[in-house]
Amino acid sequence: YCALNPIRVIDPNGDSCAVLLAGNTLWPVRHMAVLVQKEDEKWYLYSKDGDDDGSLKTVLGFELGTPDQVGNVPYSSVQDFLDNYRLKEGDEEPYYTEAYVLPTTPEQDIKIRETMVNELDKKYNLLWSNCAEAVNNSLRAAGIKTNDNECIIPLKNINPSNYIADNIIPRTMYGNIKRVNPNGRIEKPKKK
């Protein structure tokens, strides 16, 4: 339990997921991903970054991250991930600047991982298949609220600016997830 470090590595239930927000990319829109525990009690990153062929995407002149992350590298805790993950070798600053850790069941963790893998298989599209939409769909598939309006609204009744803010912009979606799930906790990288 807690990788023999119960002071630094806190996971009282032994089952959680962490919604991640990157603060230094595509400012002010940002990027989001999810860190999920597997049965081995390690944490794994799932992030919709790259195209199906593993190449980097460029949108509006911005290079978006690296090829998709599909839960291949284990981390002992959320804090271990935040302190040690770098987008590129040699980067000084952490890529993800905040994690919102939500209590989940092992069954929810499995659903989040499975849905994220399916989302990563979809071709990237800035409007309907991006990082925020992948995280949103994964959490909702596991029964976790992501905003106040969980019902399907007929398209003609959708305010386009609200839809874009709530479902496309990572910074806004991350804030919504925190607001509607007050039982989570915030973790940030430690200053070195």
N, C-alpha and C. Protein backbone atom coordinates (compact mmCIF):
# COMPACT_ATOMS: atom_id res chain seq x y z
N TYR A 1 0.84 -1.20 0.00
CA TYR A 1 0.00 0.00 0.00
C TYR A 1 0.87 1.24 0.00
N CYS A 2 0.54 2.22 -0.82
CA CYS A 2 1.23 3.51 -0.91
C CYS A 2 2.72 3.36 -1.20
N ALA A 3 3.12 2.29 -1.86
CA ALA A 3 4.51 2.08 -2.27
C ALA A 3 5.48 2.29 -1.11
N LEU A 4 5.08 1.87 0.09
CA LEU A 4 5.87 1.99 1.33
C LEU A 4 6.20 3.43 1.68
N ASN A 5 5.34 4.36 1.24
CA ASN A 5 5.56 5.77 1.54
C ASN A 5 4.22 6.43 1.85
N PRO A 6 3.60 6.11 3.01
CA PRO A 6 2.25 6.59 3.31
C PRO A 6 2.16 8.09 3.60
N ILE A 7 3.27 8.76 3.81
CA ILE A 7 3.23 10.21 4.04
C ILE A 7 3.08 10.95 2.70
N ARG A 8 3.90 10.57 1.72
CA ARG A 8 3.90 11.27 0.43
C ARG A 8 2.85 10.72 -0.53
N VAL A 9 2.60 9.43 -0.50
CA VAL A 9 1.71 8.78 -1.46
C VAL A 9 0.39 8.48 -0.76
N ILE A 10 -0.61 9.30 -1.03
CA ILE A 10 -1.88 9.16 -0.33
C ILE A 10 -2.95 8.67 -1.30
N ASP A 11 -3.51 7.52 -1.00
CA ASP A 11 -4.65 6.98 -1.75
C ASP A 11 -5.45 6.13 -0.77
N PRO A 12 -6.24 6.79 0.10
CA PRO A 12 -6.88 6.08 1.20
C PRO A 12 -7.74 4.91 0.77
N ASN A 13 -8.38 4.99 -0.37
CA ASN A 13 -9.25 3.91 -0.82
C ASN A 13 -8.53 2.92 -1.72
N GLY A 14 -7.33 3.26 -2.19
CA GLY A 14 -6.62 2.38 -3.10
C GLY A 14 -7.27 2.29 -4.46
N ASP A 15 -8.20 3.18 -4.76
CA ASP A 15 -8.85 3.16 -6.06
C ASP A 15 -9.29 4.58 -6.43
N SER A 16 -8.64 5.14 -7.41
CA SER A 16 -8.91 6.51 -7.82
C SER A 16 -8.51 6.70 -9.27
N CYS A 17 -8.98 7.81 -9.84
CA CYS A 17 -8.47 8.27 -11.13
C CYS A 17 -8.13 9.74 -10.96
N ALA A 18 -7.29 10.26 -11.81
CA ALA A 18 -6.89 11.66 -11.72
C ALA A 18 -7.10 12.32 -13.08
N VAL A 19 -7.84 13.40 -13.09
CA VAL A 19 -8.02 14.20 -14.29
C VAL A 19 -6.87 15.20 -14.30
N LEU A 20 -6.14 15.25 -15.40
CA LEU A 20 -4.93 16.07 -15.49
C LEU A 20 -5.15 17.31 -16.35
N LEU A 21 -4.54 18.42 -15.93
CA LEU A 21 -4.59 19.66 -16.71
C LEU A 21 -3.16 20.12 -16.97
N ALA A 22 -2.86 20.36 -18.25
CA ALA A 22 -1.55 20.89 -18.62
C ALA A 22 -1.67 22.40 -18.71
N GLY A 23 -0.80 23.09 -18.01
CA GLY A 23 -0.90 24.55 -17.96
C GLY A 23 -0.02 25.28 -18.93
N ASN A 24 0.88 24.59 -19.61
CA ASN A 24 1.84 25.29 -20.45
C ASN A 24 1.68 24.97 -21.92
N THR A 25 0.49 24.55 -22.32
CA THR A 25 0.28 24.25 -23.73
C THR A 25 -0.99 24.93 -24.23
N LEU A 26 -0.94 25.43 -25.45
CA LEU A 26 -2.09 26.09 -26.08
C LEU A 26 -2.77 27.08 -25.14
N TRP A 27 -1.99 27.89 -24.48
CA TRP A 27 -2.52 28.87 -23.55
C TRP A 27 -3.52 29.76 -24.27
N PRO A 28 -4.70 30.08 -23.74
CA PRO A 28 -5.24 29.69 -22.44
C PRO A 28 -6.12 28.43 -22.49
N VAL A 29 -6.20 27.75 -23.63
CA VAL A 29 -7.10 26.61 -23.77
C VAL A 29 -6.62 25.41 -22.95
N ARG A 30 -5.36 25.07 -23.06
CA ARG A 30 -4.69 23.98 -22.33
C ARG A 30 -5.00 22.60 -22.89
N HIS A 31 -4.53 21.59 -22.18
CA HIS A 31 -4.70 20.19 -22.58
C HIS A 31 -5.09 19.39 -21.34
N MET A 32 -5.87 18.33 -21.53
CA MET A 32 -6.20 17.48 -20.40
C MET A 32 -6.08 16.02 -20.77
N ALA A 33 -5.90 15.20 -19.75
CA ALA A 33 -5.75 13.76 -19.91
C ALA A 33 -6.22 13.11 -18.61
N VAL A 34 -6.07 11.80 -18.53
CA VAL A 34 -6.49 11.10 -17.32
C VAL A 34 -5.42 10.10 -16.91
N LEU A 35 -5.24 9.97 -15.62
CA LEU A 35 -4.29 9.02 -15.03
C LEU A 35 -5.14 8.03 -14.24
N VAL A 36 -5.02 6.73 -14.55
CA VAL A 36 -5.90 5.73 -13.96
C VAL A 36 -5.09 4.59 -13.38
N GLN A 37 -5.55 4.09 -12.25
CA GLN A 37 -4.91 2.93 -11.64
C GLN A 37 -5.34 1.65 -12.35
N LYS A 38 -4.40 0.71 -12.41
CA LYS A 38 -4.71 -0.64 -12.88
C LYS A 38 -4.66 -1.57 -11.68
N GLU A 39 -4.89 -2.85 -11.93
CA GLU A 39 -4.94 -3.84 -10.86
C GLU A 39 -3.63 -3.93 -10.08
N ASP A 40 -2.51 -3.54 -10.70
CA ASP A 40 -1.21 -3.58 -10.03
C ASP A 40 -1.01 -2.39 -9.09
N GLU A 41 -2.05 -1.53 -8.94
CA GLU A 41 -2.03 -0.35 -8.09
C GLU A 41 -1.07 0.72 -8.58
N LYS A 42 -0.59 0.61 -9.80
CA LYS A 42 0.21 1.65 -10.43
C LYS A 42 -0.72 2.55 -11.23
N TRP A 43 -0.23 3.73 -11.54
CA TRP A 43 -1.00 4.73 -12.28
C TRP A 43 -0.47 4.81 -13.71
N TYR A 44 -1.39 4.95 -14.68
CA TYR A 44 -1.03 4.97 -16.10
C TYR A 44 -1.72 6.13 -16.79
N LEU A 45 -0.97 6.79 -17.69
CA LEU A 45 -1.47 7.97 -18.42
C LEU A 45 -2.20 7.55 -19.70
N TYR A 46 -3.38 8.16 -19.90
CA TYR A 46 -4.14 8.04 -21.14
C TYR A 46 -4.39 9.45 -21.65
N SER A 47 -3.83 9.77 -22.82
CA SER A 47 -3.90 11.14 -23.32
C SER A 47 -4.09 11.14 -24.83
N LYS A 48 -5.08 11.88 -25.30
CA LYS A 48 -5.33 12.00 -26.74
C LYS A 48 -4.49 13.16 -27.27
N ASP A 49 -3.33 12.81 -27.82
CA ASP A 49 -2.39 13.83 -28.31
C ASP A 49 -2.13 13.74 -29.80
N GLY A 50 -1.93 12.53 -30.28
CA GLY A 50 -1.43 12.37 -31.64
C GLY A 50 -2.40 11.71 -32.58
N ASP A 51 -2.05 11.67 -33.84
CA ASP A 51 -2.86 11.02 -34.86
C ASP A 51 -2.67 9.52 -34.79
N ASP A 52 -3.54 8.81 -35.52
CA ASP A 52 -3.51 7.35 -35.51
C ASP A 52 -2.16 6.77 -35.91
N ASP A 53 -1.44 7.48 -36.77
CA ASP A 53 -0.15 6.96 -37.23
C ASP A 53 0.99 7.30 -36.27
N GLY A 54 0.67 7.94 -35.15
CA GLY A 54 1.68 8.26 -34.14
C GLY A 54 2.40 9.56 -34.40
N SER A 55 2.03 10.28 -35.48
CA SER A 55 2.71 11.54 -35.78
C SER A 55 2.14 12.66 -34.91
N LEU A 56 2.86 13.76 -34.87
CA LEU A 56 2.38 14.92 -34.12
C LEU A 56 1.34 15.65 -34.95
N LYS A 57 0.39 16.26 -34.27
CA LYS A 57 -0.61 17.06 -34.95
C LYS A 57 -0.20 18.52 -34.86
N THR A 58 -0.60 19.28 -35.86
CA THR A 58 -0.46 20.71 -35.80
C THR A 58 -1.82 21.31 -36.06
N VAL A 59 -2.29 22.14 -35.14
CA VAL A 59 -3.58 22.81 -35.29
C VAL A 59 -3.35 24.29 -35.12
N LEU A 60 -3.76 25.07 -36.11
CA LEU A 60 -3.60 26.53 -36.07
C LEU A 60 -2.16 26.93 -35.76
N GLY A 61 -1.21 26.16 -36.27
CA GLY A 61 0.19 26.50 -36.08
C GLY A 61 0.79 26.02 -34.78
N PHE A 62 -0.01 25.39 -33.89
CA PHE A 62 0.50 24.87 -32.63
C PHE A 62 0.77 23.38 -32.77
N GLU A 63 1.91 22.95 -32.28
CA GLU A 63 2.18 21.51 -32.23
C GLU A 63 1.54 20.95 -30.98
N LEU A 64 0.68 19.95 -31.14
CA LEU A 64 -0.07 19.42 -30.01
C LEU A 64 0.59 18.16 -29.47
N GLY A 65 1.35 18.31 -28.44
CA GLY A 65 1.84 17.17 -27.68
C GLY A 65 2.66 16.15 -28.44
N THR A 66 2.54 14.95 -28.01
CA THR A 66 3.29 13.82 -28.54
C THR A 66 2.29 12.78 -29.03
N PRO A 67 2.75 11.68 -29.59
CA PRO A 67 1.77 10.64 -29.94
C PRO A 67 0.96 10.22 -28.71
N ASP A 68 -0.24 9.71 -28.96
CA ASP A 68 -1.15 9.32 -27.88
C ASP A 68 -0.44 8.48 -26.81
N GLN A 69 -0.83 8.71 -25.57
CA GLN A 69 -0.34 7.92 -24.44
C GLN A 69 -1.41 6.91 -24.08
N VAL A 70 -1.08 5.63 -24.10
CA VAL A 70 -2.08 4.58 -23.94
C VAL A 70 -1.74 3.69 -22.76
N GLY A 71 -1.44 4.28 -21.62
CA GLY A 71 -1.26 3.50 -20.41
C GLY A 71 -0.12 2.51 -20.44
N ASN A 72 1.04 2.93 -20.93
CA ASN A 72 2.17 2.01 -21.04
C ASN A 72 3.21 2.15 -19.94
N VAL A 73 3.31 3.32 -19.33
CA VAL A 73 4.37 3.57 -18.34
C VAL A 73 3.75 3.67 -16.95
N PRO A 74 4.20 2.84 -15.99
CA PRO A 74 3.63 2.88 -14.64
C PRO A 74 4.26 3.97 -13.77
N TYR A 75 3.44 4.55 -12.91
CA TYR A 75 3.90 5.51 -11.90
C TYR A 75 3.36 5.03 -10.56
N SER A 76 4.11 5.26 -9.50
CA SER A 76 3.71 4.75 -8.18
C SER A 76 2.57 5.54 -7.55
N SER A 77 2.40 6.79 -7.98
CA SER A 77 1.35 7.64 -7.42
C SER A 77 1.09 8.80 -8.37
N VAL A 78 0.03 9.54 -8.08
CA VAL A 78 -0.25 10.75 -8.85
C VAL A 78 0.90 11.73 -8.67
N GLN A 79 1.37 11.86 -7.43
CA GLN A 79 2.47 12.79 -7.17
C GLN A 79 3.73 12.39 -7.90
N ASP A 80 4.03 11.09 -7.94
CA ASP A 80 5.18 10.59 -8.70
C ASP A 80 5.06 11.00 -10.16
N PHE A 81 3.87 10.83 -10.74
CA PHE A 81 3.64 11.21 -12.13
C PHE A 81 3.87 12.72 -12.31
N LEU A 82 3.20 13.53 -11.49
CA LEU A 82 3.30 14.99 -11.63
C LEU A 82 4.73 15.49 -11.51
N ASP A 83 5.49 14.88 -10.61
CA ASP A 83 6.86 15.33 -10.38
C ASP A 83 7.82 14.87 -11.48
N ASN A 84 7.51 13.77 -12.16
CA ASN A 84 8.49 13.17 -13.07
C ASN A 84 8.13 13.15 -14.54
N TYR A 85 6.85 13.31 -14.90
CA TYR A 85 6.50 13.24 -16.32
C TYR A 85 6.91 14.53 -17.02
N ARG A 86 7.60 14.39 -18.13
CA ARG A 86 7.97 15.52 -18.98
C ARG A 86 7.53 15.20 -20.40
N LEU A 87 7.04 16.21 -21.10
CA LEU A 87 6.58 15.99 -22.46
C LEU A 87 7.74 15.58 -23.36
N LYS A 88 8.85 16.30 -23.22
CA LYS A 88 10.02 16.00 -24.03
C LYS A 88 11.23 15.87 -23.10
N GLU A 89 12.15 15.02 -23.49
CA GLU A 89 13.38 14.86 -22.71
C GLU A 89 14.10 16.20 -22.63
N GLY A 90 14.52 16.54 -21.45
CA GLY A 90 15.23 17.81 -21.24
C GLY A 90 14.34 18.94 -20.76
N ASP A 91 13.01 18.77 -20.80
CA ASP A 91 12.12 19.81 -20.29
C ASP A 91 12.36 19.99 -18.80
N GLU A 92 12.48 21.24 -18.37
CA GLU A 92 12.68 21.55 -16.96
C GLU A 92 11.37 21.49 -16.18
N GLU A 93 10.34 22.10 -16.74
CA GLU A 93 9.07 22.22 -16.03
C GLU A 93 8.17 21.02 -16.30
N PRO A 94 7.36 20.63 -15.31
CA PRO A 94 6.38 19.56 -15.54
C PRO A 94 5.37 20.00 -16.60
N TYR A 95 4.90 19.07 -17.39
CA TYR A 95 3.91 19.37 -18.43
C TYR A 95 2.53 19.55 -17.80
N TYR A 96 2.14 18.63 -16.92
CA TYR A 96 0.85 18.73 -16.26
C TYR A 96 1.03 19.50 -14.96
N THR A 97 0.23 20.55 -14.80
CA THR A 97 0.40 21.45 -13.66
C THR A 97 -0.58 21.20 -12.53
N GLU A 98 -1.60 20.34 -12.79
CA GLU A 98 -2.56 20.05 -11.73
C GLU A 98 -3.28 18.74 -12.05
N ALA A 99 -3.63 18.03 -10.98
CA ALA A 99 -4.43 16.81 -11.10
C ALA A 99 -5.58 16.91 -10.11
N TYR A 100 -6.77 16.51 -10.57
CA TYR A 100 -7.92 16.43 -9.68
C TYR A 100 -8.22 14.95 -9.49
N VAL A 101 -7.95 14.45 -8.29
CA VAL A 101 -8.06 13.02 -8.00
C VAL A 101 -9.47 12.73 -7.49
N LEU A 102 -10.14 11.82 -8.20
CA LEU A 102 -11.51 11.44 -7.87
C LEU A 102 -11.56 10.03 -7.34
N PRO A 103 -12.31 9.79 -6.28
CA PRO A 103 -12.47 8.41 -5.81
C PRO A 103 -13.30 7.62 -6.82
N THR A 104 -12.84 6.44 -7.16
CA THR A 104 -13.54 5.57 -8.11
C THR A 104 -13.48 4.15 -7.59
N THR A 105 -14.30 3.31 -8.17
CA THR A 105 -14.24 1.88 -7.87
C THR A 105 -13.31 1.23 -8.91
N PRO A 106 -12.82 0.05 -8.63
CA PRO A 106 -12.02 -0.65 -9.65
C PRO A 106 -12.81 -0.84 -10.95
N GLU A 107 -14.11 -1.06 -10.86
CA GLU A 107 -14.93 -1.21 -12.06
C GLU A 107 -14.98 0.08 -12.87
N GLN A 108 -15.08 1.22 -12.17
CA GLN A 108 -15.06 2.51 -12.87
C GLN A 108 -13.70 2.74 -13.54
N ASP A 109 -12.62 2.37 -12.85
CA ASP A 109 -11.28 2.52 -13.44
C ASP A 109 -11.18 1.73 -14.75
N ILE A 110 -11.71 0.52 -14.75
CA ILE A 110 -11.68 -0.31 -15.96
C ILE A 110 -12.47 0.37 -17.08
N LYS A 111 -13.64 0.90 -16.75
CA LYS A 111 -14.48 1.55 -17.75
C LYS A 111 -13.80 2.79 -18.31
N ILE A 112 -13.15 3.57 -17.44
CA ILE A 112 -12.43 4.76 -17.89
C ILE A 112 -11.31 4.36 -18.85
N ARG A 113 -10.53 3.36 -18.47
CA ARG A 113 -9.42 2.91 -19.34
C ARG A 113 -9.94 2.40 -20.68
N GLU A 114 -10.97 1.56 -20.65
CA GLU A 114 -11.50 1.01 -21.90
C GLU A 114 -12.04 2.11 -22.80
N THR A 115 -12.75 3.05 -22.23
CA THR A 115 -13.32 4.14 -23.04
C THR A 115 -12.22 5.03 -23.59
N MET A 116 -11.20 5.32 -22.78
CA MET A 116 -10.09 6.14 -23.28
C MET A 116 -9.39 5.44 -24.45
N VAL A 117 -9.17 4.15 -24.35
CA VAL A 117 -8.54 3.42 -25.46
C VAL A 117 -9.39 3.55 -26.72
N ASN A 118 -10.71 3.43 -26.58
CA ASN A 118 -11.60 3.60 -27.73
C ASN A 118 -11.54 5.02 -28.27
N GLU A 119 -11.48 6.01 -27.38
CA GLU A 119 -11.38 7.41 -27.81
C GLU A 119 -10.07 7.66 -28.55
N LEU A 120 -9.00 7.02 -28.11
CA LEU A 120 -7.70 7.21 -28.76
C LEU A 120 -7.68 6.60 -30.16
N ASP A 121 -8.54 5.62 -30.39
CA ASP A 121 -8.63 5.01 -31.72
C ASP A 121 -9.32 5.92 -32.74
N LYS A 122 -10.08 6.89 -32.26
CA LYS A 122 -10.78 7.81 -33.17
C LYS A 122 -9.80 8.85 -33.71
N LYS A 123 -9.98 9.21 -34.96
CA LYS A 123 -9.13 10.24 -35.56
C LYS A 123 -9.35 11.57 -34.83
N TYR A 124 -8.28 12.28 -34.57
CA TYR A 124 -8.36 13.55 -33.86
C TYR A 124 -9.13 14.58 -34.68
N ASN A 125 -10.00 15.32 -33.99
CA ASN A 125 -10.71 16.43 -34.59
C ASN A 125 -10.85 17.48 -33.50
N LEU A 126 -10.47 18.70 -33.81
CA LEU A 126 -10.47 19.77 -32.82
C LEU A 126 -11.84 20.01 -32.20
N LEU A 127 -12.93 19.77 -32.95
CA LEU A 127 -14.26 20.07 -32.44
C LEU A 127 -14.98 18.90 -31.78
N TRP A 128 -14.78 17.65 -32.24
CA TRP A 128 -15.56 16.57 -31.65
C TRP A 128 -14.78 15.32 -31.32
N SER A 129 -13.49 15.36 -31.41
CA SER A 129 -12.69 14.21 -30.98
C SER A 129 -11.33 14.70 -30.50
N ASN A 130 -11.36 15.49 -29.43
CA ASN A 130 -10.13 16.06 -28.90
C ASN A 130 -9.86 15.53 -27.49
N CYS A 131 -8.87 16.08 -26.84
CA CYS A 131 -8.47 15.58 -25.52
C CYS A 131 -9.59 15.75 -24.49
N ALA A 132 -10.25 16.89 -24.49
CA ALA A 132 -11.30 17.15 -23.50
C ALA A 132 -12.49 16.22 -23.72
N GLU A 133 -12.86 16.02 -24.96
CA GLU A 133 -13.99 15.14 -25.27
C GLU A 133 -13.67 13.70 -24.88
N ALA A 134 -12.42 13.27 -25.08
CA ALA A 134 -12.01 11.91 -24.69
C ALA A 134 -12.13 11.71 -23.18
N VAL A 135 -11.64 12.67 -22.41
CA VAL A 135 -11.75 12.58 -20.95
C VAL A 135 -13.21 12.63 -20.52
N ASN A 136 -13.98 13.55 -21.10
CA ASN A 136 -15.40 13.68 -20.79
C ASN A 136 -16.13 12.35 -21.04
N ASN A 137 -15.96 11.78 -22.22
CA ASN A 137 -16.64 10.53 -22.55
C ASN A 137 -16.23 9.38 -21.64
N SER A 138 -14.96 9.35 -21.25
CA SER A 138 -14.47 8.28 -20.38
C SER A 138 -15.05 8.37 -18.98
N LEU A 139 -15.06 9.57 -18.43
CA LEU A 139 -15.63 9.75 -17.09
C LEU A 139 -17.12 9.46 -17.09
N ARG A 140 -17.82 9.96 -18.10
CA ARG A 140 -19.27 9.73 -18.17
C ARG A 140 -19.59 8.25 -18.34
N ALA A 141 -18.78 7.53 -19.11
CA ALA A 141 -19.00 6.09 -19.29
C ALA A 141 -18.89 5.36 -17.96
N ALA A 142 -18.08 5.91 -17.04
CA ALA A 142 -17.91 5.31 -15.72
C ALA A 142 -18.92 5.84 -14.71
N GLY A 143 -19.84 6.69 -15.16
CA GLY A 143 -20.87 7.21 -14.27
C GLY A 143 -20.43 8.41 -13.45
N ILE A 144 -19.38 9.09 -13.88
CA ILE A 144 -18.89 10.27 -13.16
C ILE A 144 -19.38 11.52 -13.89
N LYS A 145 -20.00 12.42 -13.15
CA LYS A 145 -20.51 13.65 -13.75
C LYS A 145 -19.34 14.52 -14.22
N THR A 146 -19.57 15.21 -15.34
CA THR A 146 -18.55 16.12 -15.85
C THR A 146 -19.06 17.55 -15.96
N ASN A 147 -20.36 17.73 -15.86
CA ASN A 147 -20.94 19.08 -15.82
C ASN A 147 -22.34 18.98 -15.24
N ASP A 148 -23.00 20.13 -15.09
CA ASP A 148 -24.33 20.15 -14.48
C ASP A 148 -25.40 19.57 -15.39
N ASN A 149 -25.19 19.64 -16.68
CA ASN A 149 -26.21 19.20 -17.63
C ASN A 149 -25.81 17.86 -18.21
N GLU A 150 -26.29 16.78 -17.62
CA GLU A 150 -25.92 15.43 -18.05
C GLU A 150 -26.90 14.84 -19.05
N CYS A 151 -27.97 15.56 -19.38
CA CYS A 151 -28.95 14.99 -20.31
C CYS A 151 -28.59 15.34 -21.74
N ILE A 152 -29.13 14.58 -22.67
CA ILE A 152 -28.93 14.85 -24.09
C ILE A 152 -29.91 15.95 -24.50
N ILE A 153 -29.42 17.00 -25.08
CA ILE A 153 -30.25 18.13 -25.48
C ILE A 153 -30.36 18.12 -27.00
N PRO A 154 -31.56 18.30 -27.55
CA PRO A 154 -31.66 18.38 -29.01
C PRO A 154 -30.73 19.47 -29.54
N LEU A 155 -30.05 19.16 -30.64
CA LEU A 155 -29.03 20.05 -31.19
C LEU A 155 -29.55 21.47 -31.39
N LYS A 156 -30.83 21.62 -31.78
CA LYS A 156 -31.37 22.96 -32.04
C LYS A 156 -31.42 23.81 -30.77
N ASN A 157 -31.41 23.17 -29.59
CA ASN A 157 -31.49 23.91 -28.33
C ASN A 157 -30.13 24.22 -27.72
N ILE A 158 -29.06 23.79 -28.36
CA ILE A 158 -27.72 23.99 -27.80
C ILE A 158 -27.21 25.37 -28.16
N ASN A 159 -26.75 26.09 -27.15
CA ASN A 159 -26.06 27.34 -27.38
C ASN A 159 -24.63 26.97 -27.79
N PRO A 160 -24.22 27.25 -29.03
CA PRO A 160 -22.90 26.81 -29.50
C PRO A 160 -21.74 27.25 -28.63
N SER A 161 -21.80 28.48 -28.10
CA SER A 161 -20.68 28.93 -27.27
C SER A 161 -20.60 28.15 -25.97
N ASN A 162 -21.76 27.80 -25.37
CA ASN A 162 -21.74 26.99 -24.15
C ASN A 162 -21.26 25.59 -24.45
N TYR A 163 -21.68 25.01 -25.57
CA TYR A 163 -21.25 23.66 -25.93
C TYR A 163 -19.74 23.63 -26.11
N ILE A 164 -19.21 24.62 -26.83
CA ILE A 164 -17.76 24.67 -27.06
C ILE A 164 -17.03 24.82 -25.73
N ALA A 165 -17.50 25.72 -24.87
CA ALA A 165 -16.82 25.93 -23.59
C ALA A 165 -16.85 24.68 -22.73
N ASP A 166 -18.00 24.00 -22.67
CA ASP A 166 -18.15 22.86 -21.76
C ASP A 166 -17.55 21.57 -22.31
N ASN A 167 -17.46 21.40 -23.59
CA ASN A 167 -17.08 20.11 -24.16
C ASN A 167 -15.80 20.12 -24.98
N ILE A 168 -15.30 21.27 -25.33
CA ILE A 168 -14.13 21.32 -26.20
C ILE A 168 -12.93 21.95 -25.51
N ILE A 169 -13.16 22.94 -24.67
CA ILE A 169 -12.06 23.66 -24.04
C ILE A 169 -11.64 22.95 -22.76
N PRO A 170 -10.44 22.38 -22.74
CA PRO A 170 -10.00 21.60 -21.57
C PRO A 170 -10.06 22.37 -20.26
N ARG A 171 -9.62 23.62 -20.28
CA ARG A 171 -9.60 24.42 -19.05
C ARG A 171 -10.99 24.53 -18.45
N THR A 172 -12.01 24.75 -19.29
CA THR A 172 -13.38 24.88 -18.81
C THR A 172 -13.92 23.54 -18.32
N MET A 173 -13.67 22.48 -19.10
CA MET A 173 -14.17 21.17 -18.70
C MET A 173 -13.53 20.73 -17.38
N TYR A 174 -12.24 20.97 -17.22
CA TYR A 174 -11.55 20.62 -15.97
C TYR A 174 -12.22 21.33 -14.79
N GLY A 175 -12.51 22.62 -14.95
CA GLY A 175 -13.19 23.37 -13.89
C GLY A 175 -14.58 22.81 -13.59
N ASN A 176 -15.31 22.42 -14.65
CA ASN A 176 -16.63 21.82 -14.45
C ASN A 176 -16.54 20.51 -13.67
N ILE A 177 -15.56 19.68 -14.02
CA ILE A 177 -15.39 18.38 -13.33
C ILE A 177 -15.11 18.62 -11.85
N LYS A 178 -14.26 19.57 -11.53
CA LYS A 178 -13.97 19.89 -10.13
C LYS A 178 -15.22 20.39 -9.41
N ARG A 179 -15.98 21.24 -10.07
CA ARG A 179 -17.16 21.85 -9.45
C ARG A 179 -18.24 20.82 -9.14
N VAL A 180 -18.50 19.88 -10.08
CA VAL A 180 -19.60 18.94 -9.87
C VAL A 180 -19.16 17.68 -9.11
N ASN A 181 -17.88 17.56 -8.80
CA ASN A 181 -17.35 16.44 -8.02
C ASN A 181 -16.55 16.99 -6.83
N PRO A 182 -17.22 17.57 -5.84
CA PRO A 182 -16.50 18.21 -4.74
C PRO A 182 -15.78 17.22 -3.82
N ASN A 183 -15.95 15.92 -4.05
CA ASN A 183 -15.29 14.92 -3.20
C ASN A 183 -13.87 14.60 -3.65
N GLY A 184 -13.38 15.28 -4.67
CA GLY A 184 -12.01 15.04 -5.14
C GLY A 184 -11.00 15.88 -4.39
N ARG A 185 -9.74 15.70 -4.76
CA ARG A 185 -8.68 16.50 -4.15
C ARG A 185 -7.69 16.94 -5.23
N ILE A 186 -7.09 18.10 -5.04
CA ILE A 186 -6.14 18.66 -6.00
C ILE A 186 -4.73 18.26 -5.61
N GLU A 187 -3.94 17.85 -6.60
CA GLU A 187 -2.51 17.63 -6.41
C GLU A 187 -1.76 18.43 -7.47
N LYS A 188 -0.59 18.95 -7.07
CA LYS A 188 0.24 19.74 -7.99
C LYS A 188 1.68 19.23 -7.91
N PRO A 189 2.46 19.47 -8.97
CA PRO A 189 3.87 19.07 -8.90
C PRO A 189 4.58 19.80 -7.76
N LYS A 190 5.51 19.09 -7.13
CA LYS A 190 6.31 19.71 -6.07
C LYS A 190 7.40 20.56 -6.72
N LYS A 191 7.67 21.70 -6.11
CA LYS A 191 8.76 22.56 -6.60
C LYS A 191 10.08 21.92 -6.27
N LYS A 192 10.98 21.92 -7.25
CA LYS A 192 12.30 21.32 -7.02
C LYS A 192 13.31 22.35 -6.63
